[in-house]
PDB file of C-alpha atoms in Angstrom:
ATOM      1  CA  MET A   1      33.901 -69.452  16.301  1.00  0.00           C
ATOM      2  CA  THR A   2      37.363 -69.558  17.844  1.00  0.00           C
ATOM      3  CA  PRO A   3      37.879 -68.738  21.521  1.00  0.00           C
ATOM      4  CA  TYR A   4      40.638 -66.414  22.688  1.00  0.00           C
ATOM      5  CA  GLY A   5      41.544 -64.077  25.498  1.00  0.00           C
ATOM      6  CA  ALA A   6      39.382 -63.803  28.583  1.00  0.00           C
ATOM      7  CA  GLY A   7      36.577 -65.948  27.260  1.00  0.00           C
ATOM      8  CA  ARG A   8      35.694 -63.571  24.424  1.00  0.00           C
ATOM      9  CA  PRO A   9      34.885 -65.221  21.082  1.00  0.00           C
ATOM     10  CA  LEU A  10      36.578 -64.216  17.867  1.00  0.00           C
ATOM     11  CA  LEU A  11      33.903 -64.660  15.261  1.00  0.00           C
ATOM     12  CA  THR A  12      36.053 -65.515  12.264  1.00  0.00           C
ATOM     13  CA  PRO A  13      33.818 -66.578   9.376  1.00  0.00           C
ATOM     14  CA  VAL A  14      33.956 -70.167   8.169  1.00  0.00           C
ATOM     15  CA  ASP A  15      36.331 -70.480   5.218  1.00  0.00           C
ATOM     16  CA  ARG A  16      34.802 -72.898   2.735  1.00  0.00           C
ATOM     17  CA  ASP A  17      37.505 -72.264   0.083  1.00  0.00           C
ATOM     18  CA  GLY A  18      40.531 -73.049   2.273  1.00  0.00           C
ATOM     19  CA  SER A  19      41.617 -76.254   0.582  1.00  0.00           C
ATOM     20  CA  ARG A  20      41.122 -74.821  -2.920  1.00  0.00           C
ATOM     21  CA  ARG A  21      43.088 -71.702  -1.933  1.00  0.00           C
ATOM     22  CA  SER A  22      45.892 -73.741  -0.349  1.00  0.00           C
ATOM     23  CA  ALA A  23      46.242 -75.800  -3.518  1.00  0.00           C
ATOM     24  CA  ARG A  24      46.341 -72.660  -5.662  1.00  0.00           C
ATOM     25  CA  LEU A  25      48.940 -71.030  -3.389  1.00  0.00           C
ATOM     26  CA  ARG A  26      51.115 -74.162  -3.654  1.00  0.00           C
ATOM     27  CA  ARG A  27      50.836 -74.121  -7.468  1.00  0.00           C
ATOM     28  CA  LEU A  28      51.899 -70.469  -7.449  1.00  0.00           C
ATOM     29  CA  GLY A  29      54.716 -71.100  -4.959  1.00  0.00           C
ATOM     30  CA  LEU A  30      53.224 -68.599  -2.509  1.00  0.00           C
ATOM     31  CA  GLY A  31      52.554 -68.750   1.190  1.00  0.00           C
ATOM     32  CA  GLU A  32      54.807 -71.572   2.297  1.00  0.00           C
ATOM     33  CA  ARG A  33      58.210 -70.017   2.849  1.00  0.00           C
ATOM     34  CA  PRO A  34      59.924 -66.712   2.249  1.00  0.00           C
ATOM     35  CA  ASP A  35      62.819 -66.476  -0.182  1.00  0.00           C
ATOM     36  CA  ALA A  36      64.547 -63.830  -2.259  1.00  0.00           C
ATOM     37  CA  SER A  37      61.653 -63.740  -4.748  1.00  0.00           C
ATOM     38  CA  PHE A  38      59.468 -62.274  -2.018  1.00  0.00           C
ATOM     39  CA  ASP A  39      61.398 -58.990  -2.128  1.00  0.00           C
ATOM     40  CA  SER A  40      58.939 -57.859  -4.805  1.00  0.00           C
ATOM     41  CA  PHE A  41      56.092 -58.351  -2.319  1.00  0.00           C
ATOM     42  CA  ASP A  42      57.980 -56.245   0.230  1.00  0.00           C
ATOM     43  CA  ALA A  43      58.242 -53.539  -2.418  1.00  0.00           C
ATOM     44  CA  LEU A  44      54.497 -53.792  -2.993  1.00  0.00           C
ATOM     45  CA  ALA A  45      53.871 -53.473   0.754  1.00  0.00           C
ATOM     46  CA  ASP A  46      56.139 -50.406   0.790  1.00  0.00           C
ATOM     47  CA  ARG A  47      54.043 -48.918  -2.007  1.00  0.00           C
ATOM     48  CA  VAL A  48      50.814 -49.578  -0.084  1.00  0.00           C
ATOM     49  CA  ALA A  49      52.260 -47.853   2.996  1.00  0.00           C
ATOM     50  CA  GLU A  50      53.398 -44.894   0.934  1.00  0.00           C
ATOM     51  CA  VAL A  51      50.097 -44.455  -0.902  1.00  0.00           C
ATOM     52  CA  THR A  52      48.001 -44.822   2.257  1.00  0.00           C
ATOM     53  CA  ALA A  53      50.460 -43.003   4.557  1.00  0.00           C
ATOM     54  CA  THR A  54      50.310 -45.795   7.142  1.00  0.00           C
ATOM     55  CA  PRO A  55      52.983 -47.257   9.424  1.00  0.00           C
ATOM     56  CA  PHE A  56      52.097 -50.882   8.605  1.00  0.00           C
ATOM     57  CA  SER A  57      51.057 -52.606   5.402  1.00  0.00           C
ATOM     58  CA  ILE A  58      50.914 -56.257   4.465  1.00  0.00           C
ATOM     59  CA  VAL A  59      50.519 -58.444   1.403  1.00  0.00           C
ATOM     60  CA  ASN A  60      49.085 -61.506   3.082  1.00  0.00           C
ATOM     61  CA  PHE A  61      48.471 -65.021   1.735  1.00  0.00           C
ATOM     62  CA  ILE A  62      46.186 -67.205   3.823  1.00  0.00           C
ATOM     63  CA  ASP A  63      46.033 -70.987   3.679  1.00  0.00           C
ATOM     64  CA  GLU A  64      43.938 -73.369   5.756  1.00  0.00           C
ATOM     65  CA  ASN A  65      46.151 -73.030   8.825  1.00  0.00           C
ATOM     66  CA  ARG A  66      47.883 -69.650   8.915  1.00  0.00           C
ATOM     67  CA  GLN A  67      48.558 -66.281   7.388  1.00  0.00           C
ATOM     68  CA  PHE A  68      51.850 -65.546   5.643  1.00  0.00           C
ATOM     69  CA  PHE A  69      53.061 -61.962   5.254  1.00  0.00           C
ATOM     70  CA  ALA A  70      54.750 -62.222   1.845  1.00  0.00           C
ATOM     71  CA  GLY A  71      55.046 -58.441   1.758  1.00  0.00           C
ATOM     72  CA  LEU A  72      55.600 -56.459   4.924  1.00  0.00           C
ATOM     73  CA  HIS A  73      56.156 -52.789   5.657  1.00  0.00           C
ATOM     74  CA  THR A  74      56.772 -51.644   9.240  1.00  0.00           C
ATOM     75  CA  PRO A  75      57.701 -48.256  10.718  1.00  0.00           C
ATOM     76  CA  ALA A  76      61.277 -49.324  11.443  1.00  0.00           C
ATOM     77  CA  GLY A  77      61.642 -50.934   8.041  1.00  0.00           C
ATOM     78  CA  LEU A  78      62.141 -54.384   9.546  1.00  0.00           C
ATOM     79  CA  ARG A  79      61.006 -57.184   7.283  1.00  0.00           C
ATOM     80  CA  GLY A  80      60.773 -59.984   9.808  1.00  0.00           C
ATOM     81  CA  GLY A  81      57.733 -58.925  11.741  1.00  0.00           C
ATOM     82  CA  ALA A  82      59.415 -57.847  14.994  1.00  0.00           C
ATOM     83  CA  ASP A  83      57.584 -54.525  14.759  1.00  0.00           C
ATOM     84  CA  LEU A  84      54.310 -56.429  14.851  1.00  0.00           C
ATOM     85  CA  GLY A  85      54.890 -57.328  18.482  1.00  0.00           C
ATOM     86  CA  ALA A  86      53.993 -60.624  20.077  1.00  0.00           C
ATOM     87  CA  ALA A  87      51.690 -61.601  17.254  1.00  0.00           C
ATOM     88  CA  ALA A  88      54.501 -61.949  14.721  1.00  0.00           C
ATOM     89  CA  ALA A  89      57.295 -63.432  16.850  1.00  0.00           C
ATOM     90  CA  SER A  90      61.037 -63.350  16.593  1.00  0.00           C
ATOM     91  CA  GLY A  91      62.144 -60.957  13.854  1.00  0.00           C
ATOM     92  CA  THR A  92      63.505 -63.302  11.198  1.00  0.00           C
ATOM     93  CA  ARG A  93      62.096 -63.679   7.710  1.00  0.00           C
ATOM     94  CA  GLY A  94      60.582 -66.944   8.910  1.00  0.00           C
ATOM     95  CA  SER A  95      58.490 -65.128  11.510  1.00  0.00           C
ATOM     96  CA  ARG A  96      56.107 -63.717   8.931  1.00  0.00           C
ATOM     97  CA  TYR A  97      53.364 -66.094  10.042  1.00  0.00           C
ATOM     98  CA  LEU A  98      50.257 -65.334  12.049  1.00  0.00           C
ATOM     99  CA  ALA A  99      47.474 -67.568  13.295  1.00  0.00           C
ATOM    100  CA  ARG A 100      44.714 -68.159  10.771  1.00  0.00           C
ATOM    101  CA  ASP A 101      42.064 -66.492  12.934  1.00  0.00           C
ATOM    102  CA  ALA A 102      44.004 -63.433  14.141  1.00  0.00           C
ATOM    103  CA  GLY A 103      43.405 -59.987  12.747  1.00  0.00           C
ATOM    104  CA  TYR A 104      40.950 -58.736  10.170  1.00  0.00           C
ATOM    105  CA  CYS A 105      42.326 -60.229   6.943  1.00  0.00           C
ATOM    106  CA  PRO A 106      40.517 -63.580   7.375  1.00  0.00           C
ATOM    107  CA  HIS A 107      37.228 -61.652   7.378  1.00  0.00           C
ATOM    108  CA  VAL A 108      38.158 -59.857   4.147  1.00  0.00           C
ATOM    109  CA  LEU A 109      39.213 -63.144   2.588  1.00  0.00           C
ATOM    110  CA  VAL A 110      35.993 -65.016   3.369  1.00  0.00           C
ATOM    111  CA  ARG A 111      33.719 -62.059   2.560  1.00  0.00           C
ATOM    112  CA  ARG A 112      35.637 -61.440  -0.685  1.00  0.00           C
ATOM    113  CA  LYS A 113      35.035 -57.719  -0.147  1.00  0.00           C
ATOM    114  CA  ALA A 114      37.124 -54.796   1.027  1.00  0.00           C
ATOM    115  CA  LEU A 115      36.814 -53.865   4.693  1.00  0.00           C
ATOM    116  CA  VAL A 116      37.166 -50.353   6.109  1.00  0.00           C
ATOM    117  CA  LEU A 117      37.432 -49.939   9.882  1.00  0.00           C
ATOM    118  CA  GLU A 118      38.099 -46.310  10.702  1.00  0.00           C
ATOM    119  CA  ASP A 119      38.258 -47.110  14.436  1.00  0.00           C
ATOM    120  CA  VAL A 120      38.238 -50.825  15.208  1.00  0.00           C
ATOM    121  CA  CYS A 121      37.019 -50.078  18.724  1.00  0.00           C
ATOM    122  CA  ASP A 122      33.705 -48.886  17.250  1.00  0.00           C
ATOM    123  CA  TYR A 123      32.963 -52.451  16.115  1.00  0.00           C
ATOM    124  CA  PRO A 124      32.324 -54.967  18.925  1.00  0.00           C
ATOM    125  CA  ARG A 125      33.106 -57.847  16.549  1.00  0.00           C
ATOM    126  CA  PHE A 126      36.620 -56.507  15.983  1.00  0.00           C
ATOM    127  CA  ALA A 127      37.407 -54.460  19.100  1.00  0.00           C
ATOM    128  CA  GLY A 128      38.573 -57.431  21.189  1.00  0.00           C
ATOM    129  CA  ASN A 129      40.751 -58.901  18.473  1.00  0.00           C
ATOM    130  CA  PRO A 130      44.250 -59.937  19.678  1.00  0.00           C
ATOM    131  CA  VAL A 131      45.766 -57.660  17.018  1.00  0.00           C
ATOM    132  CA  VAL A 132      44.137 -54.669  18.702  1.00  0.00           C
ATOM    133  CA  ASP A 133      45.275 -55.691  22.160  1.00  0.00           C
ATOM    134  CA  ASP A 134      48.789 -56.951  21.380  1.00  0.00           C
ATOM    135  CA  ILE A 135      49.888 -54.564  18.650  1.00  0.00           C
ATOM    136  CA  GLY A 136      47.651 -51.572  19.223  1.00  0.00           C
ATOM    137  CA  ILE A 137      46.024 -51.407  15.801  1.00  0.00           C
ATOM    138  CA  ARG A 138      43.179 -48.894  15.727  1.00  0.00           C
ATOM    139  CA  SER A 139      42.285 -48.639  12.027  1.00  0.00           C
ATOM    140  CA  TYR A 140      42.293 -51.105   9.158  1.00  0.00           C
ATOM    141  CA  LEU A 141      41.855 -50.899   5.402  1.00  0.00           C
ATOM    142  CA  GLY A 142      42.002 -54.171   3.468  1.00  0.00           C
ATOM    143  CA  ALA A 143      40.943 -55.807   0.203  1.00  0.00           C
ATOM    144  CA  PRO A 144      40.992 -59.388  -1.092  1.00  0.00           C
ATOM    145  CA  LEU A 145      43.479 -60.584  -3.718  1.00  0.00           C
ATOM    146  CA  ILE A 146      41.236 -62.478  -6.148  1.00  0.00           C
ATOM    147  CA  ASP A 147      43.167 -64.034  -9.028  1.00  0.00           C
ATOM    148  CA  ARG A 148      42.133 -64.924 -12.579  1.00  0.00           C
ATOM    149  CA  THR A 149      40.788 -68.310 -11.428  1.00  0.00           C
ATOM    150  CA  GLY A 150      38.399 -66.643  -8.985  1.00  0.00           C
ATOM    151  CA  VAL A 151      40.316 -67.790  -5.911  1.00  0.00           C
ATOM    152  CA  ALA A 152      40.818 -65.264  -3.127  1.00  0.00           C
ATOM    153  CA  LEU A 153      44.510 -65.914  -2.381  1.00  0.00           C
ATOM    154  CA  GLY A 154      44.847 -63.480   0.470  1.00  0.00           C
ATOM    155  CA  THR A 155      44.631 -59.784   1.196  1.00  0.00           C
ATOM    156  CA  VAL A 156      46.422 -56.487   1.050  1.00  0.00           C
ATOM    157  CA  CYS A 157      45.967 -54.179   3.992  1.00  0.00           C
ATOM    158  CA  ALA A 158      47.088 -50.912   5.512  1.00  0.00           C
ATOM    159  CA  VAL A 159      46.803 -50.423   9.255  1.00  0.00           C
ATOM    160  CA  ASP A 160      47.434 -47.617  11.690  1.00  0.00           C
ATOM    161  CA  THR A 161      47.753 -47.252  15.444  1.00  0.00           C
ATOM    162  CA  VAL A 162      45.363 -44.293  15.460  1.00  0.00           C
ATOM    163  CA  PRO A 163      41.808 -43.994  14.111  1.00  0.00           C
ATOM    164  CA  ARG A 164      41.719 -42.953  10.446  1.00  0.00           C
ATOM    165  CA  ALA A 165      38.934 -41.471   8.325  1.00  0.00           C
ATOM    166  CA  TRP A 166      39.601 -43.621   5.248  1.00  0.00           C
ATOM    167  CA  GLY A 167      36.417 -42.599   3.427  1.00  0.00           C
ATOM    168  CA  ARG A 168      35.488 -43.588  -0.105  1.00  0.00           C
ATOM    169  CA  ALA A 169      38.930 -42.531  -1.352  1.00  0.00           C
ATOM    170  CA  GLY A 170      40.603 -45.046   0.972  1.00  0.00           C
ATOM    171  CA  LEU A 171      38.272 -47.814  -0.145  1.00  0.00           C
ATOM    172  CA  ASP A 172      38.912 -47.061  -3.821  1.00  0.00           C
ATOM    173  CA  THR A 173      42.665 -46.887  -3.191  1.00  0.00           C
ATOM    174  CA  ILE A 174      42.955 -50.271  -1.450  1.00  0.00           C
ATOM    175  CA  LYS A 175      40.853 -51.929  -4.154  1.00  0.00           C
ATOM    176  CA  LEU A 176      43.096 -50.457  -6.850  1.00  0.00           C
ATOM    177  CA  LEU A 177      46.223 -51.601  -4.988  1.00  0.00           C
ATOM    178  CA  ALA A 178      44.737 -55.104  -4.679  1.00  0.00           C
ATOM    179  CA  ARG A 179      44.213 -55.234  -8.449  1.00  0.00           C
ATOM    180  CA  GLU A 180      47.823 -54.105  -9.022  1.00  0.00           C
ATOM    181  CA  ILE A 181      49.110 -56.866  -6.748  1.00  0.00           C
ATOM    182  CA  VAL A 182      47.003 -59.496  -8.508  1.00  0.00           C
ATOM    183  CA  VAL A 183      48.506 -58.360 -11.827  1.00  0.00           C
ATOM    184  CA  GLN A 184      51.991 -58.854 -10.313  1.00  0.00           C
ATOM    185  CA  ILE A 185      51.028 -62.349  -9.134  1.00  0.00           C
ATOM    186  CA  GLU A 186      49.772 -63.193 -12.619  1.00  0.00           C
ATOM    187  CA  HIS A 187      53.030 -61.894 -14.173  1.00  0.00           C
ATOM    188  CA  ARG A 188      54.956 -64.044 -11.698  1.00  0.00           C
ATOM    189  CA  GLU A 189      52.879 -67.073 -12.705  1.00  0.00           C
ATOM    190  CA  ALA A 190      53.391 -66.423 -16.423  1.00  0.00           C
ATOM    191  CA  ALA A 191      57.157 -66.115 -15.908  1.00  0.00           C
ATOM    192  CA  ASN A 192      57.314 -69.372 -13.933  1.00  0.00           C
ATOM    193  CA  PRO A 193      54.872 -71.784 -15.631  1.00  0.00           C
TER     194      PRO A 193
END
């Protein structure tokens, strides 16, 4: 349990695979720093936003200490995270980092299952999350990125500032998009042994 805000706990699940994931991300060259090769992840985030019709989407790799937005789509088309408000900082490519326990993606990662929150305020566990308060996120749709080795590397998510009725179609869509992203990661690995 990690404290935040006005004494409210953020109940982020314990991540028992953090060191294994961090090692795998290092081997793949993912999650440590943005560079030109991450443009393909931005394109994937753009695709997620288009398919889900959401203002924000993220391809997110999570190590033991932080989250890294390798792919980012925002309403203004900024790639540095400035549209994500105080949670994502200054607006340069290097600002694509978020605290390990902020948001909903760490829950998806540890659970290894997709998460659908049509209105985050309906869920006491998630309603007081700093992402809700600082950025104004009201709905979330995310799925884990589980690679061929069985490691959950991170997540893909679509978020909106209004409640959304994602339904079964939304769940199926985000799971399909997660599989497509994992295929891209595996192609990247095969091209750079």
